[in-house]
């Protein structure tokens, strides 16, 4: 087991097959729940998104939803180590989450860093394959879970590869999750983007704002053009 330390001292527990990448950090920082809002971190893995929110000062009730039991246990362990009692690690399949009437619409904010890959070779490690390929969760599954979980007006943030953007935006609109903010992630100003981040709001009117590119420099995310 490994330990990563975030900016303000929050400890993140990791293990082979349950680590995190730059995309998860970008997602966690692109938009965050407000204090006392109820948040849902889908495909939470080791809990990195929930823990970044905690590191930034968020203390509202937060459900970290993860299919892999070992990764979910890491999240629970990190929550205990950081005295983050507001983070509840839940090991469950998001495809069956918030399906009953009283459960639906409980959340104010949701985020998901979903599996990206629909084709190509899978890792021989079944845990890594599950985290990276869409056999156990498609982006559409995540969007449908957000639709069920969020109250009217609730916000949903998602990251995905640029080649999937048209389908993602279409699926969000079909689920009444109106895209409101969009940003591309690049390694340099003159490079093609390798990721996009989108924030949607449930049941709101159309109106999308495209924000300055997020540039990655020396492992850090810089919002707007570099000087």
Short mmCIF file of C-alpha atoms in Angstrom, two decimals:
data_model
loop_
_atom_site.label_atom_id
_atom_site.label_comp_id
_atom_site.label_asym_id
_atom_site.label_seq_id
_atom_site.Cartn_x
_atom_site.Cartn_y
_atom_site.Cartn_z
CA UNK A 1 0.00 0.00 0.00
CA UNK A 2 1.20 3.50 -0.82
CA UNK A 3 0.42 6.93 0.60
CA UNK A 4 0.09 10.20 -1.33
CA UNK A 5 -0.11 13.54 0.50
CA UNK A 6 -2.31 16.31 -0.92
CA UNK A 7 -1.61 20.05 -0.72
CA UNK A 8 -3.04 20.56 2.77
CA UNK A 9 -1.86 17.30 4.30
CA UNK A 10 -4.72 14.94 3.46
CA UNK A 11 -3.47 11.35 3.14
CA UNK A 12 -4.60 9.23 0.19
CA UNK A 13 -4.10 5.46 0.40
CA UNK A 14 -3.29 3.69 -2.87
CA UNK A 15 -2.45 0.19 -4.06
CA UNK A 16 -1.70 -1.48 -7.40
CA UNK A 17 -4.91 -1.25 -9.41
CA UNK A 18 -6.30 1.41 -7.06
CA UNK A 19 -4.16 4.47 -7.70
CA UNK A 20 -5.18 7.75 -9.38
CA UNK A 21 -4.09 9.94 -12.26
CA UNK A 22 -4.03 13.55 -13.36
CA UNK A 23 -7.55 13.30 -14.77
CA UNK A 24 -9.02 12.58 -11.31
CA UNK A 25 -7.20 15.54 -9.78
CA UNK A 26 -8.39 17.83 -12.58
CA UNK A 27 -11.97 16.64 -12.14
CA UNK A 28 -11.87 17.21 -8.38
CA UNK A 29 -10.61 20.77 -8.84
CA UNK A 30 -12.78 21.75 -11.82
CA UNK A 31 -15.87 22.08 -9.62
CA UNK A 32 -16.49 21.28 -5.97
CA UNK A 33 -19.55 20.92 -3.76
CA UNK A 34 -20.49 23.84 -1.59
CA UNK A 35 -20.41 23.49 2.17
CA UNK A 36 -23.33 21.42 3.51
CA UNK A 37 -24.25 20.20 0.02
CA UNK A 38 -24.66 16.43 -0.22
CA UNK A 39 -22.12 15.08 -2.72
CA UNK A 40 -21.77 11.85 -4.66
CA UNK A 41 -18.36 10.71 -5.95
CA UNK A 42 -19.03 7.98 -8.54
CA UNK A 43 -16.35 5.50 -9.65
CA UNK A 44 -14.45 6.83 -6.64
CA UNK A 45 -11.63 4.27 -6.64
CA UNK A 46 -9.36 5.00 -3.68
CA UNK A 47 -11.48 8.08 -2.94
CA UNK A 48 -9.19 10.64 -4.50
CA UNK A 49 -11.93 13.04 -5.63
CA UNK A 50 -13.69 13.01 -2.25
CA UNK A 51 -10.35 13.45 -0.49
CA UNK A 52 -9.32 16.40 -2.70
CA UNK A 53 -12.63 18.05 -1.77
CA UNK A 54 -11.87 17.33 1.89
CA UNK A 55 -8.36 18.75 1.47
CA UNK A 56 -9.90 21.95 0.08
CA UNK A 57 -12.12 22.33 3.15
CA UNK A 58 -15.38 20.64 2.15
CA UNK A 59 -17.10 18.96 5.11
CA UNK A 60 -20.58 18.20 3.78
CA UNK A 61 -21.97 14.66 3.60
CA UNK A 62 -20.21 12.77 0.80
CA UNK A 63 -20.84 9.30 -0.60
CA UNK A 64 -17.83 7.70 -2.33
CA UNK A 65 -19.37 5.04 -4.57
CA UNK A 66 -17.05 2.31 -5.89
CA UNK A 67 -17.59 -1.17 -7.33
CA UNK A 68 -14.19 -2.61 -6.34
CA UNK A 69 -14.19 -3.73 -2.71
CA UNK A 70 -10.44 -3.29 -2.16
CA UNK A 71 -10.43 0.23 -3.57
CA UNK A 72 -13.49 1.13 -1.50
CA UNK A 73 -11.70 -0.18 1.62
CA UNK A 74 -8.75 2.11 0.85
CA UNK A 75 -11.15 5.06 0.68
CA UNK A 76 -12.70 4.09 4.00
CA UNK A 77 -9.25 3.76 5.55
CA UNK A 78 -8.16 7.16 4.27
CA UNK A 79 -11.36 8.77 5.56
CA UNK A 80 -10.63 7.32 9.00
CA UNK A 81 -6.97 8.41 8.95
CA UNK A 82 -7.94 11.96 7.96
CA UNK A 83 -10.81 12.14 10.47
CA UNK A 84 -13.11 12.72 7.52
CA UNK A 85 -16.24 11.21 9.02
CA UNK A 86 -18.37 13.02 6.44
CA UNK A 87 -17.00 10.72 3.69
CA UNK A 88 -18.89 7.42 3.51
CA UNK A 89 -17.27 4.75 1.34
CA UNK A 90 -20.01 2.66 -0.28
CA UNK A 91 -19.08 -0.47 -2.24
CA UNK A 92 -21.86 -0.83 -4.81
CA UNK A 93 -22.62 -0.80 -8.54
CA UNK A 94 -23.73 2.64 -9.69
CA UNK A 95 -26.05 1.02 -12.22
CA UNK A 96 -28.30 0.00 -9.33
CA UNK A 97 -27.76 3.07 -7.14
CA UNK A 98 -30.60 5.48 -6.31
CA UNK A 99 -33.21 3.42 -8.16
CA UNK A 100 -35.99 3.56 -5.54
CA UNK A 101 -38.25 6.58 -5.20
CA UNK A 102 -37.14 7.87 -1.75
CA UNK A 103 -33.46 7.55 -2.74
CA UNK A 104 -33.75 9.62 -5.88
CA UNK A 105 -32.95 13.31 -5.86
CA UNK A 106 -31.01 13.17 -2.56
CA UNK A 107 -27.81 14.74 -3.86
CA UNK A 108 -26.87 18.34 -4.65
CA UNK A 109 -23.62 17.57 -6.46
CA UNK A 110 -22.12 14.58 -8.26
CA UNK A 111 -18.84 13.82 -10.03
CA UNK A 112 -17.53 10.92 -12.07
CA UNK A 113 -14.19 9.91 -13.59
CA UNK A 114 -15.55 6.97 -15.61
CA UNK A 115 -13.75 4.20 -17.49
CA UNK A 116 -12.76 5.56 -20.91
CA UNK A 117 -11.97 2.64 -23.17
CA UNK A 118 -14.49 0.63 -25.17
CA UNK A 119 -11.99 -1.27 -27.33
CA UNK A 120 -8.36 -2.32 -27.46
CA UNK A 121 -6.39 -4.70 -25.24
CA UNK A 122 -7.40 -5.00 -21.60
CA UNK A 123 -4.95 -5.17 -18.73
CA UNK A 124 -4.31 -8.70 -17.42
CA UNK A 125 -5.04 -7.26 -13.98
CA UNK A 126 -8.85 -7.57 -13.68
CA UNK A 127 -9.06 -4.61 -11.29
CA UNK A 128 -7.17 -2.33 -13.64
CA UNK A 129 -9.23 -3.57 -16.57
CA UNK A 130 -12.46 -2.80 -14.73
CA UNK A 131 -11.24 0.71 -13.87
CA UNK A 132 -10.17 1.53 -17.44
CA UNK A 133 -12.66 -0.29 -19.70
CA UNK A 134 -16.40 0.20 -19.94
CA UNK A 135 -17.53 -3.39 -19.38
CA UNK A 136 -18.72 -2.64 -15.85
CA UNK A 137 -19.67 1.03 -16.34
CA UNK A 138 -20.18 3.17 -19.42
CA UNK A 139 -20.31 6.95 -19.40
CA UNK A 140 -24.01 6.55 -20.16
CA UNK A 141 -24.41 4.49 -16.98
CA UNK A 142 -22.74 7.26 -14.97
CA UNK A 143 -24.94 9.93 -16.53
CA UNK A 144 -28.05 7.89 -15.78
CA UNK A 145 -26.95 7.47 -12.15
CA UNK A 146 -26.41 11.23 -11.85
CA UNK A 147 -29.87 11.84 -13.32
CA UNK A 148 -31.44 9.63 -10.63
CA UNK A 149 -29.32 10.86 -7.74
CA UNK A 150 -29.46 14.63 -8.26
CA UNK A 151 -32.19 16.98 -7.17
CA UNK A 152 -33.54 19.48 -9.68
CA UNK A 153 -30.83 22.13 -10.06
CA UNK A 154 -28.11 19.79 -8.83
CA UNK A 155 -24.72 19.87 -10.56
CA UNK A 156 -22.77 17.05 -12.23
CA UNK A 157 -19.12 17.12 -13.35
CA UNK A 158 -17.55 14.57 -15.64
CA UNK A 159 -14.28 14.04 -17.52
CA UNK A 160 -13.83 12.09 -20.75
CA UNK A 161 -11.67 11.84 -23.86
CA UNK A 162 -12.34 14.48 -26.56
CA UNK A 163 -13.32 11.88 -29.18
CA UNK A 164 -16.31 10.99 -27.00
CA UNK A 165 -17.49 14.58 -26.48
CA UNK A 166 -20.37 14.64 -28.98
CA UNK A 167 -21.91 11.52 -27.48
CA UNK A 168 -21.39 12.70 -23.91
CA UNK A 169 -23.02 16.10 -24.46
CA UNK A 170 -25.93 14.46 -26.26
CA UNK A 171 -26.42 11.96 -23.45
CA UNK A 172 -26.32 14.70 -20.81
CA UNK A 173 -29.00 16.70 -22.61
CA UNK A 174 -31.17 13.59 -23.03
CA UNK A 175 -30.94 13.02 -19.25
CA UNK A 176 -32.00 16.64 -18.54
CA UNK A 177 -28.46 17.43 -17.37
CA UNK A 178 -27.79 20.63 -19.27
CA UNK A 179 -24.08 21.29 -20.02
CA UNK A 180 -23.08 24.63 -18.50
CA UNK A 181 -19.25 24.72 -18.40
CA UNK A 182 -16.71 23.03 -20.64
CA UNK A 183 -12.90 23.09 -20.65
CA UNK A 184 -10.24 21.19 -22.58
CA UNK A 185 -7.02 19.90 -21.03
CA UNK A 186 -3.77 20.25 -23.02
CA UNK A 187 -0.11 19.54 -22.38
CA UNK A 188 0.84 22.74 -24.25
CA UNK A 189 -1.05 25.59 -25.95
CA UNK A 190 -0.32 24.28 -29.44
CA UNK A 191 -1.13 20.63 -28.66
CA UNK A 192 -4.44 18.85 -29.21
CA UNK A 193 -6.49 18.31 -26.04
CA UNK A 194 -6.35 14.88 -24.41
CA UNK A 195 -9.24 15.37 -21.97
CA UNK A 196 -12.29 17.54 -21.49
CA UNK A 197 -14.20 18.48 -18.34
CA UNK A 198 -17.86 19.38 -18.33
CA UNK A 199 -20.22 20.63 -15.63
CA UNK A 200 -23.96 20.12 -16.16
CA UNK A 201 -27.00 21.16 -14.17
CA UNK A 202 -30.19 19.18 -13.84
CA UNK A 203 -33.37 20.66 -15.30
CA UNK A 204 -31.92 23.99 -16.38
CA UNK A 205 -32.10 25.94 -19.65
CA UNK A 206 -29.41 25.61 -22.36
CA UNK A 207 -26.37 27.87 -22.12
CA UNK A 208 -22.86 26.45 -22.38
CA UNK A 209 -19.74 28.47 -21.47
CA UNK A 210 -16.47 27.25 -22.99
CA UNK A 211 -13.67 28.18 -20.59
CA UNK A 212 -9.95 28.74 -21.24
CA UNK A 213 -7.88 25.63 -21.79
CA UNK A 214 -6.39 23.95 -18.75
CA UNK A 215 -2.66 23.57 -19.41
CA UNK A 216 -0.54 20.93 -17.71
CA UNK A 217 2.93 22.15 -16.77
CA UNK A 218 5.33 20.22 -14.52
CA UNK A 219 2.45 18.17 -13.15
CA UNK A 220 0.33 21.21 -12.26
CA UNK A 221 -2.90 22.37 -13.85
CA UNK A 222 -2.83 25.99 -15.01
CA UNK A 223 -6.13 27.64 -15.89
CA UNK A 224 -5.89 29.91 -18.90
CA UNK A 225 -2.96 30.59 -21.25
CA UNK A 226 0.55 30.41 -19.86
CA UNK A 227 2.51 33.67 -19.77
#
